[in-house]
mmCIF file of C-alpha atoms in Angstrom:
data_model
loop_
_atom_site.group_PDB
_atom_site.id
_atom_site.type_symbol
_atom_site.label_atom_id
_atom_site.label_comp_id
_atom_site.label_asym_id
_atom_site.label_seq_id
_atom_site.Cartn_x
_atom_site.Cartn_y
_atom_site.Cartn_z
ATOM 1 C CA UNK B 1 0.000 0.000 0.000
ATOM 2 C CA UNK B 2 2.601 2.539 1.081
ATOM 3 C CA UNK B 3 5.833 0.762 0.263
ATOM 4 C CA UNK B 4 7.464 3.838 -1.251
ATOM 5 C CA UNK B 5 5.738 6.427 0.916
ATOM 6 C CA UNK B 6 8.062 8.226 3.296
ATOM 7 C CA UNK B 7 6.891 9.763 6.546
ATOM 8 C CA UNK B 8 9.141 12.367 8.160
ATOM 9 C CA UNK B 9 8.823 12.633 11.932
ATOM 10 C CA UNK B 10 9.910 15.955 13.403
ATOM 11 C CA UNK B 11 11.108 15.329 16.946
ATOM 12 C CA UNK B 12 12.063 11.781 16.137
ATOM 13 C CA UNK B 13 13.605 10.909 19.504
ATOM 14 C CA UNK B 14 10.531 11.744 21.565
ATOM 15 C CA UNK B 15 8.675 8.960 23.365
ATOM 16 C CA UNK B 16 5.671 9.055 21.028
ATOM 17 C CA UNK B 17 7.862 9.272 17.932
ATOM 18 C CA UNK B 18 9.908 6.238 18.952
ATOM 19 C CA UNK B 19 6.685 4.274 19.473
ATOM 20 C CA UNK B 20 5.193 5.468 16.189
ATOM 21 C CA UNK B 21 8.183 4.683 13.961
ATOM 22 C CA UNK B 22 7.925 0.857 14.093
ATOM 23 C CA UNK B 23 4.150 1.007 13.756
ATOM 24 C CA UNK B 24 4.401 3.163 10.651
ATOM 25 C CA UNK B 25 7.042 0.840 9.238
ATOM 26 C CA UNK B 26 4.814 -2.164 9.891
ATOM 27 C CA UNK B 27 2.012 -0.330 8.049
ATOM 28 C CA UNK B 28 4.224 -0.146 4.974
ATOM 29 C CA UNK B 29 5.677 3.344 5.251
ATOM 30 C CA UNK B 30 9.350 4.214 5.305
ATOM 31 C CA UNK B 31 10.182 6.542 8.185
ATOM 32 C CA UNK B 32 12.796 9.261 8.481
ATOM 33 C CA UNK B 33 13.188 10.811 11.910
ATOM 34 C CA UNK B 34 14.702 14.245 12.450
ATOM 35 C CA UNK B 35 16.911 14.451 15.532
ATOM 36 C CA UNK B 36 19.018 17.166 17.120
ATOM 37 C CA UNK B 37 21.703 14.976 18.685
ATOM 38 C CA UNK B 38 23.736 12.508 16.552
ATOM 39 C CA UNK B 39 24.048 10.285 19.627
ATOM 40 C CA UNK B 40 20.331 9.524 19.276
ATOM 41 C CA UNK B 41 20.799 7.902 15.874
ATOM 42 C CA UNK B 42 21.092 4.333 17.168
ATOM 43 C CA UNK B 43 17.749 4.598 19.004
ATOM 44 C CA UNK B 44 16.134 5.768 15.773
ATOM 45 C CA UNK B 45 17.638 2.911 13.787
ATOM 46 C CA UNK B 46 16.511 0.380 16.388
ATOM 47 C CA UNK B 47 12.964 1.771 16.054
ATOM 48 C CA UNK B 48 13.067 0.958 12.348
ATOM 49 C CA UNK B 49 13.521 4.508 11.064
ATOM 50 C CA UNK B 50 16.298 6.369 9.280
ATOM 51 C CA UNK B 51 17.890 9.123 11.382
ATOM 52 C CA UNK B 52 18.547 12.570 9.942
ATOM 53 C CA UNK B 53 20.353 15.153 12.071
ATOM 54 C CA UNK B 54 18.575 18.491 11.764
ATOM 55 C CA UNK B 55 17.989 20.831 14.697
ATOM 56 C CA UNK B 56 14.532 22.233 14.033
ATOM 57 C CA UNK B 57 15.049 25.046 16.530
ATOM 58 C CA UNK B 58 17.724 26.553 14.289
ATOM 59 C CA UNK B 59 16.796 25.067 10.900
ATOM 60 C CA UNK B 60 15.250 27.550 8.501
ATOM 61 C CA UNK B 61 12.324 26.888 6.172
ATOM 62 C CA UNK B 62 14.605 26.038 3.247
ATOM 63 C CA UNK B 63 16.417 23.333 5.243
ATOM 64 C CA UNK B 64 13.129 21.839 6.385
ATOM 65 C CA UNK B 65 11.771 21.975 2.843
ATOM 66 C CA UNK B 66 14.759 19.972 1.650
ATOM 67 C CA UNK B 67 14.174 17.400 4.400
ATOM 68 C CA UNK B 68 10.490 17.044 3.501
ATOM 69 C CA UNK B 69 10.784 16.949 -0.278
ATOM 70 C CA UNK B 70 9.393 13.720 -1.709
ATOM 71 C CA UNK B 71 7.675 12.679 1.523
ATOM 72 C CA UNK B 72 4.109 11.437 1.802
ATOM 73 C CA UNK B 73 3.514 13.083 5.185
ATOM 74 C CA UNK B 74 5.069 15.095 7.980
ATOM 75 C CA UNK B 75 4.398 14.266 11.636
ATOM 76 C CA UNK B 76 5.262 17.025 14.100
ATOM 77 C CA UNK B 77 5.991 15.301 17.410
ATOM 78 C CA UNK B 78 8.617 17.712 18.716
ATOM 79 C CA UNK B 79 8.465 19.694 21.930
ATOM 80 C CA UNK B 80 10.790 21.799 24.024
ATOM 81 C CA UNK B 81 9.761 19.948 27.162
ATOM 82 C CA UNK B 82 8.765 23.031 29.142
ATOM 83 C CA UNK B 83 10.767 24.947 31.705
ATOM 84 C CA UNK B 84 12.186 27.521 29.298
ATOM 85 C CA UNK B 85 9.557 29.905 27.867
ATOM 86 C CA UNK B 86 11.855 31.201 25.116
ATOM 87 C CA UNK B 87 12.727 27.706 23.904
ATOM 88 C CA UNK B 88 9.108 26.606 24.187
ATOM 89 C CA UNK B 89 8.115 29.438 21.852
ATOM 90 C CA UNK B 90 11.032 28.651 19.539
ATOM 91 C CA UNK B 91 10.176 24.954 19.183
ATOM 92 C CA UNK B 92 6.483 24.474 19.888
ATOM 93 C CA UNK B 93 5.355 27.555 17.983
ATOM 94 C CA UNK B 94 7.982 29.033 15.661
ATOM 95 C CA UNK B 95 9.629 25.806 14.486
ATOM 96 C CA UNK B 96 6.205 24.219 14.110
ATOM 97 C CA UNK B 97 5.070 27.053 11.841
ATOM 98 C CA UNK B 98 8.268 26.791 9.774
ATOM 99 C CA UNK B 99 7.635 23.078 9.365
ATOM 100 C CA UNK B 100 4.126 23.788 8.068
ATOM 101 C CA UNK B 101 5.456 26.342 5.606
ATOM 102 C CA UNK B 102 8.161 23.910 4.548
ATOM 103 C CA UNK B 103 5.684 21.077 4.032
ATOM 104 C CA UNK B 104 3.658 23.324 1.732
ATOM 105 C CA UNK B 105 6.754 24.414 -0.181
ATOM 106 C CA UNK B 106 7.880 20.801 -0.535
ATOM 107 C CA UNK B 107 4.496 19.790 -1.904
ATOM 108 C CA UNK B 108 3.712 17.565 1.085
ATOM 109 C CA UNK B 109 0.044 18.133 1.851
ATOM 110 C CA UNK B 110 -0.447 15.537 4.616
ATOM 111 C CA UNK B 111 0.565 16.870 8.024
ATOM 112 C CA UNK B 112 -0.116 15.431 11.482
ATOM 113 C CA UNK B 113 0.393 17.609 14.557
ATOM 114 C CA UNK B 114 0.731 16.041 18.002
ATOM 115 C CA UNK B 115 -0.850 18.600 20.311
ATOM 116 C CA UNK B 116 -2.859 18.121 23.504
ATOM 117 C CA UNK B 117 -6.543 17.958 24.327
ATOM 118 C CA UNK B 118 -6.970 21.366 25.944
ATOM 119 C CA UNK B 119 -4.972 23.462 23.480
ATOM 120 C CA UNK B 120 -8.068 25.411 22.463
ATOM 121 C CA UNK B 121 -9.316 26.116 25.985
ATOM 122 C CA UNK B 122 -6.277 26.455 28.264
ATOM 123 C CA UNK B 123 -5.403 29.750 26.638
ATOM 124 C CA UNK B 124 -8.504 31.197 28.329
ATOM 125 C CA UNK B 125 -8.275 29.446 31.675
ATOM 126 C CA UNK B 126 -4.580 29.109 32.610
ATOM 127 C CA UNK B 127 -3.034 31.932 34.626
ATOM 128 C CA UNK B 128 -0.649 33.844 32.303
ATOM 129 C CA UNK B 129 1.854 33.840 35.175
ATOM 130 C CA UNK B 130 1.787 30.043 35.354
ATOM 131 C CA UNK B 131 4.873 28.181 34.169
ATOM 132 C CA UNK B 132 2.543 26.125 31.938
ATOM 133 C CA UNK B 133 1.146 29.151 30.107
ATOM 134 C CA UNK B 134 4.003 29.535 27.543
ATOM 135 C CA UNK B 135 3.400 25.951 26.424
ATOM 136 C CA UNK B 136 -0.364 26.417 26.250
ATOM 137 C CA UNK B 137 0.112 29.601 24.223
ATOM 138 C CA UNK B 138 2.669 28.077 21.853
ATOM 139 C CA UNK B 139 0.535 25.012 21.095
ATOM 140 C CA UNK B 140 -2.602 27.126 20.711
ATOM 141 C CA UNK B 141 -0.872 29.428 18.231
ATOM 142 C CA UNK B 142 0.712 26.573 16.283
ATOM 143 C CA UNK B 143 -2.535 24.626 16.038
ATOM 144 C CA UNK B 144 -4.473 27.630 14.824
ATOM 145 C CA UNK B 145 -1.814 28.531 12.287
ATOM 146 C CA UNK B 146 -2.093 24.980 10.961
ATOM 147 C CA UNK B 147 -5.856 25.348 10.623
ATOM 148 C CA UNK B 148 -5.298 28.465 8.503
ATOM 149 C CA UNK B 149 -3.094 26.622 5.992
ATOM 150 C CA UNK B 150 -4.211 24.617 2.972
ATOM 151 C CA UNK B 151 -2.490 21.477 4.284
ATOM 152 C CA UNK B 152 -4.416 18.241 4.755
ATOM 153 C CA UNK B 153 -3.769 18.383 8.467
ATOM 154 C CA UNK B 154 -4.865 16.308 11.430
ATOM 155 C CA UNK B 155 -4.374 17.772 14.916
ATOM 156 C CA UNK B 156 -4.172 15.090 17.603
ATOM 157 C CA UNK B 157 -5.025 16.128 21.147
ATOM 158 C CA UNK B 158 -4.365 13.368 23.672
ATOM 159 C CA UNK B 159 -5.029 13.742 27.377
ATOM 160 C CA UNK B 160 -2.583 13.098 30.231
ATOM 161 C CA UNK B 161 0.113 10.939 28.684
ATOM 162 C CA UNK B 162 1.047 7.625 30.292
ATOM 163 C CA UNK B 163 3.483 4.813 29.611
ATOM 164 C CA UNK B 164 0.758 2.161 29.595
ATOM 165 C CA UNK B 165 0.695 -0.225 26.625
ATOM 166 C CA UNK B 166 -1.711 0.539 23.816
ATOM 167 C CA UNK B 167 -5.254 -0.704 24.272
ATOM 168 C CA UNK B 168 -6.052 0.129 20.665
ATOM 169 C CA UNK B 169 -9.231 1.834 21.892
ATOM 170 C CA UNK B 170 -9.995 5.511 22.491
ATOM 171 C CA UNK B 171 -12.793 7.945 23.245
ATOM 172 C CA UNK B 172 -12.949 10.991 20.956
ATOM 173 C CA UNK B 173 -13.873 14.259 22.689
ATOM 174 C CA UNK B 174 -15.783 17.213 21.295
ATOM 175 C CA UNK B 175 -13.058 19.883 20.776
ATOM 176 C CA UNK B 176 -15.414 22.605 21.989
ATOM 177 C CA UNK B 177 -15.988 20.909 25.357
ATOM 178 C CA UNK B 178 -12.725 18.999 25.768
ATOM 179 C CA UNK B 179 -11.572 21.359 28.524
ATOM 180 C CA UNK B 180 -14.711 20.758 30.579
ATOM 181 C CA UNK B 181 -14.500 17.003 30.062
ATOM 182 C CA UNK B 182 -10.840 16.969 31.061
ATOM 183 C CA UNK B 183 -11.673 18.907 34.253
ATOM 184 C CA UNK B 184 -14.410 16.512 35.345
ATOM 185 C CA UNK B 185 -13.525 14.459 38.410
ATOM 186 C CA UNK B 186 -15.583 11.614 36.952
ATOM 187 C CA UNK B 187 -13.436 11.318 33.838
ATOM 188 C CA UNK B 188 -10.042 9.640 33.585
ATOM 189 C CA UNK B 189 -7.857 11.821 31.385
ATOM 190 C CA UNK B 190 -5.221 9.151 30.812
ATOM 191 C CA UNK B 191 -3.982 8.584 27.276
ATOM 192 C CA UNK B 192 -1.355 5.969 26.543
ATOM 193 C CA UNK B 193 1.534 7.291 24.477
ATOM 194 C CA UNK B 194 1.410 4.044 22.559
ATOM 195 C CA UNK B 195 -2.252 4.689 21.775
ATOM 196 C CA UNK B 196 -1.182 8.076 20.394
ATOM 197 C CA UNK B 197 1.326 6.266 18.196
ATOM 198 C CA UNK B 198 -1.445 3.925 17.049
ATOM 199 C CA UNK B 199 -3.655 6.907 16.208
ATOM 200 C CA UNK B 200 -0.862 8.551 14.184
ATOM 201 C CA UNK B 201 -0.388 5.349 12.228
ATOM 202 C CA UNK B 202 -4.086 4.748 11.578
ATOM 203 C CA UNK B 203 -4.592 8.383 10.560
ATOM 204 C CA UNK B 204 -1.925 8.064 7.870
ATOM 205 C CA UNK B 205 -2.816 4.513 6.883
ATOM 206 C CA UNK B 206 -6.513 5.207 6.370
ATOM 207 C CA UNK B 207 -6.466 8.880 5.445
ATOM 208 C CA UNK B 208 -8.983 9.584 8.197
ATOM 209 C CA UNK B 209 -9.620 12.884 9.985
ATOM 210 C CA UNK B 210 -8.274 15.183 7.270
ATOM 211 C CA UNK B 211 -8.568 18.854 8.236
ATOM 212 C CA UNK B 212 -9.893 17.796 11.618
ATOM 213 C CA UNK B 213 -8.948 17.993 15.273
ATOM 214 C CA UNK B 214 -9.074 14.704 17.173
ATOM 215 C CA UNK B 215 -9.047 15.172 20.937
ATOM 216 C CA UNK B 216 -9.074 11.787 22.630
ATOM 217 C CA UNK B 217 -8.515 9.714 25.751
ATOM 218 C CA UNK B 218 -8.038 6.016 26.334
ATOM 219 C CA UNK B 219 -11.504 4.562 25.871
ATOM 220 C CA UNK B 220 -13.629 1.750 24.506
ATOM 221 C CA UNK B 221 -13.916 2.400 20.765
ATOM 222 C CA UNK B 222 -11.424 0.697 18.413
ATOM 223 C CA UNK B 223 -9.157 3.353 16.899
ATOM 224 C CA UNK B 224 -10.158 2.769 13.241
ATOM 225 C CA UNK B 225 -13.834 3.061 14.163
ATOM 226 C CA UNK B 226 -13.248 6.139 16.334
ATOM 227 C CA UNK B 227 -11.318 7.946 13.607
ATOM 228 C CA UNK B 228 -13.833 7.030 10.908
ATOM 229 C CA UNK B 229 -16.461 8.948 12.855
ATOM 230 C CA UNK B 230 -14.448 12.183 12.908
ATOM 231 C CA UNK B 231 -15.522 14.831 10.433
ATOM 232 C CA UNK B 232 -13.622 17.912 9.283
#
């Protein structure tokens, strides 16, 4: 199906990216993972992907365009990791936007953004003085820039990430009320990172959820069925 289709993962050494790479490979894609540190190359190779050293924080649009040229899809799974507002803005917002521009310039229309479930609502509820606010702002801005592009995007918004194995089942949230759902004491907000990797793979394998936001938690609906019900 996708024997010659290359997927480029931005932030290739992240936990979700390392889980997604072998799943994408098993689905028939070839995977190239962008990494900042050459010492991470062996981990990428062991995950079944091809490492490419390119620091997205400093890479310009032309360098990213070169990296994306000929690809079937781009998956943005990078993150600054919090703690440094300037770097959070540089990676989670500015580098993300450059990657979107580069995908368009490279002629790669399919683009998957790994975001988080409350990216649309936290911007209105989190204290601007909170250490979390720069991340909330950066993801909010990046996601909304992506929505303004002509790319065939999918924005994935998982809940509280865990290291539990994939169940292969999720519950899709209404983006407009995801914040309220996530705040409910009656709702578990857990989302397995491996389930996120499964969702990335199924999104690209099936072509589901194009120009849509998929906020989700671990749940009871098989991933293919859950994604098939998502409309743009």
